[in-house]
């Protein structure tokens, strides 16, 4: 029972580099989400998707892009990484509003 | 805008104590409330989910209650153990923007 799988688990980027974080779920959930977690700030929603081919902005979308080409995958892209994007990124999925399942996180450092 | 508050931010108790973790939210128009556990450096594990029509949910030594009208939830942990040491987060789903709003969590330390 894989649930929600995030890759990679750790990454160090230089300022200005780009990267893509991958989230995959095997529960046939319609809804998927990307959060970031920072000390003292809690979890904040970056982008989310309510179905294949759809995306929407959350609380802190600037500097990030997302795509949901397949129902089971939700990609988070950083086009030009900045030190302010150093954070732990969590992906989650849910069957509509009925409970969330989280991945184990990606720890990203931008130097 | 929904706001979720968890106070205190940290709590230290001796093993065996029964304890209550509090969560309050500002907008009572919620669909559900979920309690999560997060161990250091790890992801979030769902503990209990309470639908808006429910008053409480139980799982083992954990019991979560919900009072929508007052905007409060409590997580009761019976006979606490050192293995219960973790951060406990409360989150509410309001339907607006289809998202959970999280509290900042309570870091619990259970001393042997």
Short mmCIF file of C-alpha atoms in Angstrom, two decimals:
data_model
loop_
_atom_site.label_atom_id
_atom_site.label_comp_id
_atom_site.label_asym_id
_atom_site.label_seq_id
_atom_site.Cartn_x
_atom_site.Cartn_y
_atom_site.Cartn_z
CA UNK A 1 0.00 0.00 0.00
CA UNK A 2 2.13 2.86 -1.33
CA UNK A 3 -0.35 5.71 -0.74
CA UNK A 4 1.34 8.97 -1.70
CA UNK A 5 4.93 8.85 -2.93
CA UNK A 6 7.14 11.90 -3.33
CA UNK A 7 10.42 12.09 -5.22
CA UNK A 8 13.08 13.16 -4.53
CA UNK A 9 13.30 13.10 -0.72
CA UNK A 10 16.16 15.60 -0.53
CA UNK A 11 17.59 18.13 -2.95
CA UNK A 12 20.03 21.02 -2.88
CA UNK A 13 19.69 23.65 -5.61
CA UNK A 14 21.67 26.70 -6.50
CA UNK A 15 19.81 29.98 -6.84
CA UNK A 16 18.32 30.26 -10.31
CA UNK A 17 18.24 26.52 -11.04
CA UNK A 18 15.02 24.76 -11.89
CA UNK A 19 13.59 21.47 -10.72
CA UNK A 20 10.42 19.39 -10.63
CA UNK A 21 9.02 17.55 -7.64
CA UNK A 22 6.92 14.51 -8.42
CA UNK A 23 3.96 13.27 -6.44
CA UNK A 24 2.26 9.98 -7.24
CA UNK A 25 -0.78 8.44 -5.56
CA UNK A 26 -2.33 5.02 -6.08
CA UNK A 27 -5.66 5.57 -4.32
CA UNK A 28 -7.55 6.93 -7.32
CA UNK A 29 -8.08 10.22 -5.51
CA UNK A 30 -9.45 13.13 -7.50
CA UNK A 31 -7.96 15.87 -5.35
CA UNK A 32 -4.24 16.49 -4.96
CA UNK A 33 -2.32 19.25 -3.17
CA UNK A 34 1.11 20.73 -2.67
CA UNK A 35 1.98 22.29 0.69
CA UNK A 36 5.12 23.81 2.07
CA UNK A 37 6.05 23.67 5.73
CA UNK A 38 8.27 26.28 7.34
CA UNK A 39 9.18 26.81 11.01
CA UNK A 40 6.71 29.14 12.69
CA UNK A 41 4.53 29.33 9.58
CA UNK A 42 2.89 25.94 9.63
CA UNK A 43 1.64 24.26 6.48
CA UNK A 44 0.64 26.53 3.62
CA UNK A 45 -1.09 25.48 0.42
CA UNK A 46 0.84 26.24 -2.77
CA UNK A 47 -1.36 24.78 -5.53
CA UNK A 48 -4.02 22.14 -5.75
CA UNK A 49 -5.95 20.11 -8.31
CA UNK A 50 -9.51 18.81 -8.20
CA UNK A 51 -9.08 16.46 -11.14
CA UNK A 52 -6.96 15.44 -14.10
CA UNK A 53 -6.09 18.42 -16.23
CA UNK A 54 -7.10 21.00 -13.60
CA UNK A 55 -4.99 23.15 -11.30
CA UNK A 56 -5.67 26.10 -9.01
CA UNK A 57 -3.67 28.51 -6.86
CA UNK A 58 -3.46 28.21 -3.12
CA UNK A 59 -2.16 30.66 -0.53
CA UNK A 60 1.46 30.95 -1.70
CA UNK A 61 1.62 30.14 -5.44
CA UNK A 62 4.24 32.66 -6.57
CA UNK A 63 7.40 31.11 -7.99
CA UNK A 64 5.79 27.70 -8.52
CA UNK A 65 3.96 25.97 -11.35
CA UNK A 66 2.07 22.70 -11.37
CA UNK A 67 0.66 20.19 -13.80
CA UNK A 68 -1.79 17.31 -13.49
CA UNK A 69 -1.59 15.48 -16.82
CA UNK A 70 -2.47 12.13 -15.28
CA UNK A 71 -4.87 11.55 -12.43
CA UNK A 72 -2.29 9.77 -10.32
CA UNK A 73 0.50 12.36 -10.70
CA UNK A 74 0.86 15.96 -9.57
CA UNK A 75 4.05 17.80 -10.46
CA UNK A 76 5.42 20.90 -8.74
CA UNK A 77 7.94 22.98 -10.66
CA UNK A 78 10.34 25.68 -9.59
CA UNK A 79 11.46 27.62 -12.65
CA UNK A 80 14.12 29.75 -10.98
CA UNK A 81 14.80 28.69 -7.41
CA UNK A 82 15.30 31.32 -4.70
CA UNK A 83 16.60 30.91 -1.12
CA UNK A 84 13.09 31.81 0.12
CA UNK A 85 11.91 28.52 -1.40
CA UNK A 86 14.04 26.52 1.04
CA UNK A 87 11.40 24.45 2.78
CA UNK A 88 9.90 21.03 3.26
CA UNK A 89 7.34 20.26 0.56
CA UNK A 90 4.46 17.90 1.15
CA UNK A 91 2.09 16.42 -1.36
CA UNK A 92 -1.32 15.15 -0.31
CA UNK A 93 -4.34 13.58 -1.94
CA UNK A 94 -7.95 13.15 -0.91
CA UNK A 95 -11.23 11.69 -2.07
CA UNK A 96 -13.03 15.03 -2.33
CA UNK A 97 -13.18 16.39 1.21
CA UNK A 98 -13.05 13.07 3.00
CA UNK A 99 -9.69 12.91 4.66
CA UNK A 100 -6.21 13.60 3.40
CA UNK A 101 -3.22 11.30 2.91
CA UNK A 102 0.21 12.90 2.93
CA UNK A 103 3.49 11.90 1.39
CA UNK A 104 6.69 11.79 3.42
CA UNK A 105 7.98 15.12 2.12
CA UNK A 106 10.81 16.60 0.07
CA UNK A 107 13.41 18.64 1.90
CA UNK A 108 14.66 21.34 -0.46
CA UNK A 109 17.56 23.67 0.22
CA UNK A 110 18.32 26.55 -2.13
CA UNK A 111 21.79 28.04 -1.71
CA UNK B 1 -10.76 33.64 6.32
CA UNK B 2 -10.52 30.48 8.38
CA UNK B 3 -7.89 30.54 11.12
CA UNK B 4 -6.91 27.56 13.25
CA UNK B 5 -5.19 28.02 16.59
CA UNK B 6 -3.46 25.46 18.75
CA UNK B 7 -2.28 26.52 22.20
CA UNK B 8 0.15 25.88 23.80
CA UNK B 9 2.81 25.39 21.14
CA UNK B 10 4.63 22.86 23.31
CA UNK B 11 3.71 20.57 26.17
CA UNK B 12 5.76 18.27 28.40
CA UNK B 13 4.10 15.66 30.60
CA UNK B 14 5.19 12.60 32.61
CA UNK B 15 4.42 9.17 31.26
CA UNK B 16 1.02 7.80 32.18
CA UNK B 17 -0.75 11.13 32.31
CA UNK B 18 -4.05 11.64 30.49
CA UNK B 19 -3.88 14.80 28.43
CA UNK B 20 -5.98 17.04 26.24
CA UNK B 21 -4.78 18.96 23.21
CA UNK B 22 -6.92 21.88 22.13
CA UNK B 23 -7.76 23.28 18.72
CA UNK B 24 -9.94 26.28 17.91
CA UNK B 25 -11.17 27.60 14.56
CA UNK B 26 -12.84 30.85 13.59
CA UNK B 27 -15.34 29.77 10.92
CA UNK B 28 -17.79 27.13 12.12
CA UNK B 29 -18.93 26.28 8.57
CA UNK B 30 -16.62 23.29 8.25
CA UNK B 31 -17.10 19.96 6.48
CA UNK B 32 -14.73 18.06 8.72
CA UNK B 33 -11.80 18.30 11.10
CA UNK B 34 -8.75 16.10 11.04
CA UNK B 35 -6.03 15.46 13.60
CA UNK B 36 -2.56 14.53 12.35
CA UNK B 37 0.65 13.39 13.98
CA UNK B 38 4.06 14.43 12.68
CA UNK B 39 7.30 12.89 13.90
CA UNK B 40 10.51 14.92 13.49
CA UNK B 41 11.66 14.93 9.87
CA UNK B 42 8.68 12.88 8.76
CA UNK B 43 5.39 13.38 6.98
CA UNK B 44 1.92 13.72 8.45
CA UNK B 45 -0.01 10.69 9.65
CA UNK B 46 -3.77 11.00 9.93
CA UNK B 47 -5.05 10.06 13.38
CA UNK B 48 -8.74 10.87 13.39
CA UNK B 49 -11.26 12.47 11.04
CA UNK B 50 -14.48 13.94 12.41
CA UNK B 51 -17.25 14.85 9.99
CA UNK B 52 -19.22 18.02 10.74
CA UNK B 53 -22.26 15.95 11.71
CA UNK B 54 -20.28 13.93 14.28
CA UNK B 55 -19.41 14.82 17.85
CA UNK B 56 -16.44 12.53 18.38
CA UNK B 57 -14.24 9.79 17.01
CA UNK B 58 -12.14 7.22 18.85
CA UNK B 59 -9.13 5.16 17.90
CA UNK B 60 -7.38 3.17 20.62
CA UNK B 61 -6.15 5.57 23.31
CA UNK B 62 -7.14 8.59 21.22
CA UNK B 63 -10.47 10.38 21.33
CA UNK B 64 -11.26 13.51 19.37
CA UNK B 65 -14.30 15.67 19.95
CA UNK B 66 -15.83 18.42 17.88
CA UNK B 67 -18.03 21.33 18.91
CA UNK B 68 -18.78 23.20 15.71
CA UNK B 69 -20.88 25.91 17.30
CA UNK B 70 -18.07 27.00 19.59
CA UNK B 71 -15.33 26.38 17.04
CA UNK B 72 -13.43 23.90 19.17
CA UNK B 73 -11.98 20.42 19.02
CA UNK B 74 -10.01 18.45 21.57
CA UNK B 75 -7.74 15.45 21.18
CA UNK B 76 -7.68 13.32 24.29
CA UNK B 77 -4.74 10.95 24.79
CA UNK B 78 -5.17 8.38 27.53
CA UNK B 79 -2.27 6.96 29.52
CA UNK B 80 0.40 8.81 27.56
CA UNK B 81 3.60 6.99 26.57
CA UNK B 82 7.04 8.24 25.44
CA UNK B 83 6.15 6.95 21.97
CA UNK B 84 3.38 9.55 21.82
CA UNK B 85 6.02 12.28 21.66
CA UNK B 86 5.45 14.13 18.38
CA UNK B 87 3.81 17.23 16.95
CA UNK B 88 0.03 17.07 16.72
CA UNK B 89 -1.69 19.18 14.09
CA UNK B 90 -5.34 20.05 13.77
CA UNK B 91 -6.80 20.92 10.36
CA UNK B 92 -10.27 21.93 9.21
CA UNK B 93 -11.83 21.56 5.77
CA UNK B 94 -14.19 24.42 4.93
CA UNK B 95 -14.87 23.71 1.27
CA UNK B 96 -13.77 27.15 0.22
CA UNK B 97 -10.92 26.58 -2.24
CA UNK B 98 -11.25 22.88 -1.40
CA UNK B 99 -8.45 22.95 1.10
CA UNK B 100 -7.45 22.17 4.64
CA UNK B 101 -6.44 24.98 6.95
CA UNK B 102 -3.86 23.85 9.49
CA UNK B 103 -2.98 24.98 12.96
CA UNK B 104 0.71 25.34 13.75
CA UNK B 105 0.70 22.26 15.92
CA UNK B 106 1.44 21.28 19.50
CA UNK B 107 4.79 19.61 20.16
CA UNK B 108 4.24 16.99 22.84
CA UNK B 109 7.01 15.46 24.90
CA UNK B 110 6.16 12.55 27.18
CA UNK B 111 8.88 12.00 29.81
CA UNK B 112 9.64 8.43 30.95
#
